[in-house]
CSV table of C-alpha atoms in Angstrom, one decimal:
chain,number,residue,atom,x,y,z
C,28,MET,CA,76.4,85.8,85.5
C,29,THR,CA,77.1,82.2,86.4
C,30,ASP,CA,76.8,80.8,90.0
C,31,GLU,CA,80.6,80.3,89.8
C,32,GLU,CA,81.0,84.2,88.6
C,33,ALA,CA,78.8,85.2,91.6
C,34,ASP,CA,80.7,83.3,94.1
C,35,ARG,CA,84.2,84.9,93.4
C,36,VAL,CA,84.7,88.1,95.0
C,37,PRO,CA,87.7,90.4,95.1
C,38,ARG,CA,90.7,90.1,97.4
C,39,VAL,CA,92.1,92.7,99.6
C,40,GLY,CA,95.3,94.1,99.1
C,41,VAL,CA,97.8,96.6,100.9
C,42,GLY,CA,100.9,98.6,100.1
C,43,ALA,CA,103.2,100.9,102.1
C,44,VAL,CA,104.1,104.5,100.6
C,45,ILE,CA,107.3,105.2,101.8
C,46,VAL,CA,109.2,108.1,100.7
C,47,ARG,CA,112.6,109.4,101.8
C,48,GLU,CA,114.8,112.3,99.8
C,49,GLY,CA,112.3,112.4,97.0
C,50,ALA,CA,112.5,108.6,96.2
C,51,LEU,CA,109.9,105.9,96.8
C,52,LEU,CA,110.4,102.4,97.9
C,53,MET,CA,109.6,99.9,95.3
C,54,VAL,CA,109.8,96.6,94.5
C,55,GLU,CA,109.9,94.6,91.4
C,56,ARG,CA,107.2,91.7,91.7
C,57,GLY,CA,108.8,88.0,91.6
C,58,ARG,CA,105.4,86.3,90.7
C,59,PRO,CA,102.5,86.5,88.6
C,60,PRO,CA,100.3,88.0,88.1
C,61,ARG,CA,102.5,91.1,87.6
C,62,ALA,CA,106.3,89.5,87.6
C,63,GLY,CA,108.7,91.6,86.2
C,64,GLU,CA,106.9,95.1,87.0
C,65,TRP,CA,107.5,97.5,89.7
C,66,ALA,CA,105.2,98.4,92.6
C,67,ILE,CA,105.2,99.8,96.3
C,68,PRO,CA,105.8,96.8,99.0
C,69,GLY,CA,102.8,95.0,99.8
C,70,GLY,CA,100.2,92.2,99.3
C,71,LYS,CA,97.1,90.2,100.5
C,72,VAL,CA,95.6,91.0,103.7
C,73,ARG,CA,95.3,87.5,105.4
C,74,TRP,CA,92.0,86.2,107.0
C,75,GLY,CA,91.6,88.0,110.7
C,76,GLU,CA,94.4,90.5,110.0
C,77,GLN,CA,94.3,94.3,110.7
C,78,LEU,CA,95.1,96.2,107.6
C,79,GLU,CA,98.1,97.8,109.1
C,80,ASP,CA,99.4,94.9,110.4
C,81,ALA,CA,99.2,93.4,107.0
C,82,VAL,CA,101.1,96.5,105.6
C,83,ALA,CA,104.1,96.1,108.4
C,84,ARG,CA,104.1,92.3,107.7
C,85,GLU,CA,104.3,92.6,103.9
C,86,VAL,CA,107.1,95.5,104.0
C,87,LEU,CA,109.1,93.3,106.4
C,88,GLU,CA,108.7,90.1,104.2
C,89,GLU,CA,109.6,92.1,100.9
C,90,THR,CA,112.2,94.1,101.8
C,91,GLY,CA,113.5,93.5,105.3
C,92,LEU,CA,112.3,97.1,106.9
C,93,ILE,CA,110.2,97.6,109.9
C,94,VAL,CA,107.7,100.2,109.4
C,95,GLU,CA,105.3,102.7,111.1
C,96,VAL,CA,102.4,102.6,109.3
C,97,GLY,CA,100.1,105.6,108.9
C,98,ASP,CA,97.2,107.0,107.2
C,99,LEU,CA,95.8,105.9,104.3
C,100,LEU,CA,96.5,107.7,101.2
C,101,TRP,CA,95.3,105.8,98.2
C,102,SER,CA,92.5,103.2,97.2
C,103,GLY,CA,91.8,101.5,93.9
C,104,GLN,CA,91.3,98.2,92.3
C,105,THR,CA,93.0,96.0,89.5
C,106,VAL,CA,91.1,93.6,87.8
C,107,GLY,CA,92.3,90.8,85.5
C,108,PRO,CA,91.1,87.8,83.7
C,109,ASP,CA,91.7,86.0,87.0
C,110,TRP,CA,92.0,88.6,89.6
C,111,HIS,CA,90.2,91.4,91.2
C,112,PHE,CA,92.1,93.2,94.2
C,113,VAL,CA,90.7,96.2,96.0
C,114,LEU,CA,94.0,97.9,96.9
C,115,LEU,CA,94.9,100.0,100.1
C,116,ASP,CA,97.7,102.1,100.1
C,117,PHE,CA,99.2,103.7,103.4
C,118,GLU,CA,101.8,105.9,104.3
C,119,ALA,CA,104.6,104.5,106.3
C,120,SER,CA,107.8,105.4,107.6
C,121,VAL,CA,110.7,103.2,107.9
C,122,VAL,CA,111.9,102.7,111.5
C,123,GLY,CA,114.6,99.7,111.8
C,124,GLY,CA,115.7,96.9,109.5
C,125,GLU,CA,118.0,96.4,106.5
C,126,LEU,CA,117.0,96.7,103.2
C,127,SER,CA,117.3,93.4,101.1
C,128,ALA,CA,114.7,92.0,98.8
C,129,GLY,CA,112.9,89.0,100.0
C,130,ASP,CA,109.6,87.0,99.4
C,131,ASP,CA,108.0,87.4,96.4
C,132,ALA,CA,110.1,90.6,95.4
C,133,ALA,CA,112.7,90.0,93.0
C,134,ALA,CA,114.8,93.0,93.7
C,135,VAL,CA,114.0,96.6,96.0
C,136,ALA,CA,115.1,100.2,95.1
C,137,TRP,CA,114.4,103.6,96.0
C,138,VAL,CA,113.3,105.3,92.8
C,139,PRO,CA,113.2,109.1,92.4
C,140,LEU,CA,109.7,110.5,92.0
C,141,LYS,CA,110.9,111.9,89.0
C,142,ARG,CA,112.1,108.9,87.1
C,143,ILE,CA,109.2,106.5,88.0
C,144,GLU,CA,107.8,106.5,84.4
C,145,GLU,CA,110.8,105.2,83.2
C,146,TRP,CA,110.7,102.1,85.3
C,147,PRO,CA,107.8,99.1,84.0
C,148,VAL,CA,105.3,99.9,87.0
C,149,THR,CA,102.3,97.9,87.8
C,150,SER,CA,99.2,99.7,86.2
C,151,SER,CA,97.8,101.1,89.4
C,152,MET,CA,101.2,102.9,90.3
C,153,PHE,CA,100.2,105.7,87.6
C,154,GLU,CA,97.3,106.8,90.0
C,155,LEU,CA,99.1,106.8,93.0
C,156,ILE,CA,102.2,108.6,91.4
C,157,ALA,CA,99.5,111.2,90.5
C,158,VAL,CA,98.4,111.6,93.9
C,159,LEU,CA,102.2,111.8,95.4
C,160,ARG,CA,103.2,114.1,92.6
C,161,SER,CA,100.1,116.6,93.4
C,162,ARG,CA,101.0,116.5,97.1
C,163,SER,CA,104.7,117.5,96.1
C,164,ASP,CA,103.3,120.1,94.1
C,165,ALA,CA,101.1,121.3,97.0
C,166,SER,CA,104.1,121.6,99.3
């Protein structure tokens, strides 16, 4: 390992899992590294920012919605040639705002859980989808 590689550290990313009437709120990524792919609203945690505050900020910036952030639902990571993100996805519920794409989201949509595989989703979404389906099967 080179000194440059040793100095690189993963970034922390958060996401909001918002399910309503069997549909998951998703955004189309407008910027690399996953431009054109769909995922839950979220993004990078800023220095000194609490995780739940980062979730609420990212949802508001990307979707125009105000959310109440709940429990951690899923954690994982995504690694590419120029990135390494540790991902923390929290349950959230909408308490206000008006749905519209903003910031780095090219589009927003409520995607039926049964049809998510038909959408071009980010690779990390498959693990989260499995968690959501196992929860709905259990209830």
